[in-house]
Amino acid sequence: MNYRTDLTIELAEGVDGASGVSTDVSVRSGVTITRTIISDSAAAEHIGKPQGKYYTLELLPFGDAAFEPDECFEAASDILRELLPEHGCVLTAGLGNSSITPDSIGPKAAGRILATRHISGELAEKCGLAPLRKTAVIAPGVLGQTGIEAAEHIKWLCSGLMPSAVIVIDAMAARSLSRLGRTLQICDTGISPGSGVGNDRPCIDSAYLGTRVISMGVPTVAELKAADRAEAGTDMIVTPREIDMLTDRAARFIAAAVNGALQPHLHPTEIMKLF
């Protein structure tokens, strides 16, 4: 029985070492990181993910009271810095529906990311903010709320802002319940919003936007299939009962990682104070 998933680490299980797919594991700041590289079109078609680099960070559950985002977000910041261009404005987009808790990570994270594009010139100098990298932040909502596809919204902004990169944040689906709320995926291939729950929207990637696209996401839901498929409504999407705490902490962690990557001169304690 095939279950939907947005996680490349799950889709690539059993094919590591095959032509076009390589995996390596490392530890940074106490976080175990699996890097999966899909290097040719045949492997990409087989796995169902575009060619590129995928990083999977295994963390303590975001819903666990023992989890402290400020202790390990720098591992994610390091990966983002490796994927981002060194210079230029960066547009960050928090995708999802803020009214649906499992889908609210993107908007919640966007609200915690430091927007700096409007701080420049004499104001920046007087406030001691001259080193800040120019960053714009949006939470475009979903088609049902706005009548505008998130991909369209971001593309229009890119045509005016001309960012050197776009960071897209979204909730994801996982195949394994053990990865819900404790896995962060970062990749340089963009994102297909809603694909994990069978609601595919237009892809947000470099080919569409004309600039580098990095996506970040935490799985908040999994597909459940009952044994009796004859009965209507037996296929369900489930989420952990501590989903409110999970999404709040995941958003805080992602925002800290993005702020740390874009503003490396800020100390981690200063970054956490932004929240």
Coordinates of C-alpha atoms in Angstrom, one line a residue, residues 53-226:
K53 CA 20.2 18.2 -2.9
Y54 CA 17.8 17.2 -0.1
Y55 CA 18.8 17.6 3.6
T56 CA 16.8 15.8 6.3
L57 CA 17.4 16.9 9.9
E58 CA 16.3 14.5 12.7
L59 CA 15.3 16.5 15.8
L60 CA 13.6 16.0 19.1
P61 CA 9.8 16.1 18.6
F62 CA 8.7 19.7 18.3
G63 CA 5.8 18.8 20.5
D64 CA 8.1 17.5 23.3
A65 CA 8.4 19.9 26.3
A66 CA 12.2 19.1 26.3
F67 CA 12.7 20.6 22.8
E68 CA 14.6 23.9 22.8
P69 CA 14.9 25.5 19.3
D70 CA 17.8 27.8 20.3
E71 CA 20.0 24.7 21.0
C72 CA 20.1 23.4 17.4
F73 CA 18.7 25.8 14.9
E74 CA 22.3 26.7 13.8
A75 CA 22.6 23.3 12.0
A76 CA 19.7 24.4 9.7
S77 CA 21.2 27.9 9.3
D78 CA 24.5 26.4 8.1
I79 CA 22.7 24.4 5.4
L80 CA 20.8 27.4 4.3
R81 CA 23.9 29.5 4.0
E82 CA 25.5 26.8 1.9
L83 CA 22.5 26.8 -0.5
L84 CA 21.9 30.6 -0.6
P85 CA 23.8 33.0 -2.9
E86 CA 26.3 35.1 -0.9
H87 CA 24.7 38.5 -1.8
G88 CA 21.4 39.9 -2.9
C89 CA 17.9 40.4 -1.5
V90 CA 16.1 37.2 -0.4
L91 CA 12.3 36.8 -0.5
T92 CA 10.9 34.4 2.1
A93 CA 7.4 33.0 1.6
G94 CA 5.4 31.2 4.3
L95 CA 2.9 29.0 2.5
G96 CA -0.3 27.5 4.0
N97 CA -3.6 28.3 5.6
S98 CA -3.2 30.0 9.0
S99 CA -6.8 28.9 9.9
I100 CA -5.9 25.2 9.6
T101 CA -3.4 24.3 12.3
P102 CA -1.5 21.5 10.6
D103 CA -1.1 23.8 7.6
S104 CA -0.1 26.9 9.5
I105 CA 3.7 26.5 9.9
G106 CA 4.5 28.7 6.9
P107 CA 2.4 31.7 7.9
K108 CA 3.6 31.4 11.6
A109 CA 7.2 31.2 10.6
A110 CA 6.9 34.2 8.2
G111 CA 5.6 36.3 11.1
R112 CA 8.9 35.7 13.0
I113 CA 11.4 36.3 10.2
L114 CA 13.1 39.7 10.3
A115 CA 12.1 41.8 7.3
T116 CA 14.9 44.3 6.5
R117 CA 14.4 45.4 2.9
H118 CA 12.9 48.7 4.0
I119 CA 15.8 49.5 6.4
S120 CA 18.5 51.3 4.5
G121 CA 20.7 54.4 4.2
E122 CA 21.0 56.8 7.1
L123 CA 18.3 55.0 9.1
A124 CA 20.2 51.7 9.0
E125 CA 23.5 53.5 10.0
K126 CA 21.9 55.3 12.9
C127 CA 20.2 52.2 14.2
G128 CA 23.4 50.1 13.8
L129 CA 21.6 47.9 11.3
A130 CA 23.8 48.5 8.2
P131 CA 25.1 44.9 8.1
L132 CA 21.6 43.5 7.7
R133 CA 20.9 41.5 4.5
K134 CA 17.9 42.8 2.7
T135 CA 15.0 40.4 3.3
A136 CA 11.4 40.6 2.3
V137 CA 8.7 38.4 3.8
I138 CA 5.2 37.4 2.7
A139 CA 2.5 34.9 3.7
P140 CA 0.5 34.7 0.5
G141 CA -2.4 32.6 1.8
V142 CA -4.1 29.9 -0.2
L143 CA -6.1 29.9 -3.4
G144 CA -9.4 29.5 -1.5
Q145 CA -8.7 32.6 0.6
T146 CA -7.3 34.9 -2.1
G147 CA -8.3 33.6 -5.5
I148 CA -4.6 33.8 -6.3
E149 CA -2.2 30.8 -6.5
A150 CA 0.7 31.2 -4.1
A151 CA 3.1 30.5 -7.0
E152 CA 1.6 33.4 -9.1
H153 CA 1.8 35.7 -6.1
I154 CA 5.5 34.9 -5.5
K155 CA 6.3 35.2 -9.3
W156 CA 4.7 38.7 -9.5
L157 CA 6.8 39.8 -6.5
C158 CA 10.0 38.3 -8.0
S159 CA 9.4 40.4 -11.2
G160 CA 9.6 43.6 -9.1
L161 CA 12.0 42.7 -6.3
M162 CA 14.3 40.6 -8.4
P163 CA 15.6 38.6 -5.4
S164 CA 18.8 36.6 -5.6
A165 CA 16.8 33.7 -4.0
V166 CA 13.4 32.7 -2.6
I167 CA 13.0 30.6 0.6
V168 CA 9.7 28.8 0.6
I169 CA 8.3 27.4 3.9
D170 CA 5.5 24.9 4.1
A171 CA 4.0 22.0 6.1
M172 CA 4.5 18.5 4.6
A173 CA 3.2 15.0 4.8
A174 CA 5.2 12.0 5.9
R175 CA 4.8 8.3 5.3
S176 CA 6.2 7.3 8.7
L177 CA 4.4 8.5 11.9
S178 CA 7.8 8.6 13.7
R179 CA 8.8 11.5 11.4
L180 CA 5.8 13.7 12.2
G181 CA 6.8 16.9 14.0
R182 CA 10.5 15.9 14.4
T183 CA 11.9 16.1 10.8
L184 CA 12.9 19.2 8.9
Q185 CA 13.6 18.9 5.1
I186 CA 15.6 21.5 3.3
C187 CA 16.2 21.3 -0.5
D188 CA 17.3 23.4 -3.5
T189 CA 14.7 22.1 -5.9
G190 CA 11.7 24.2 -4.9
I191 CA 8.3 22.8 -3.8
S192 CA 5.0 21.5 -5.1
P193 CA 2.5 22.8 -2.4
G194 CA -0.2 20.3 -1.4
S195 CA 1.4 17.3 -3.1
G196 CA 1.6 15.3 0.1
V197 CA -2.2 15.4 0.6
G198 CA -3.2 15.0 -3.0
N199 CA -3.9 18.7 -3.6
D200 CA -1.2 19.5 -6.1
R201 CA -0.7 23.2 -6.8
P202 CA 1.7 24.8 -9.4
C203 CA 5.4 24.1 -8.6
I204 CA 7.4 26.9 -7.1
D205 CA 10.9 26.3 -8.4
S206 CA 13.7 28.1 -10.2
A207 CA 12.3 27.3 -13.7
Y208 CA 9.1 29.1 -12.8
L209 CA 10.4 32.0 -10.7
G210 CA 13.7 32.6 -12.6
T211 CA 15.8 32.6 -9.5
R212 CA 17.2 30.2 -6.9
V213 CA 14.5 28.5 -4.8
I214 CA 15.1 26.8 -1.4
S215 CA 12.3 25.0 0.3
M216 CA 11.9 24.1 4.0
G217 CA 9.2 22.0 5.6
V218 CA 8.2 20.0 8.6
P219 CA 5.7 17.0 8.2
T220 CA 2.6 17.6 10.2
V221 CA 0.2 15.0 8.7
A222 CA 0.2 11.4 7.5
E223 CA -2.2 9.4 5.4
L224 CA -4.3 6.7 7.1
K225 CA -5.9 4.0 5.0
A226 CA -8.5 1.7 6.7

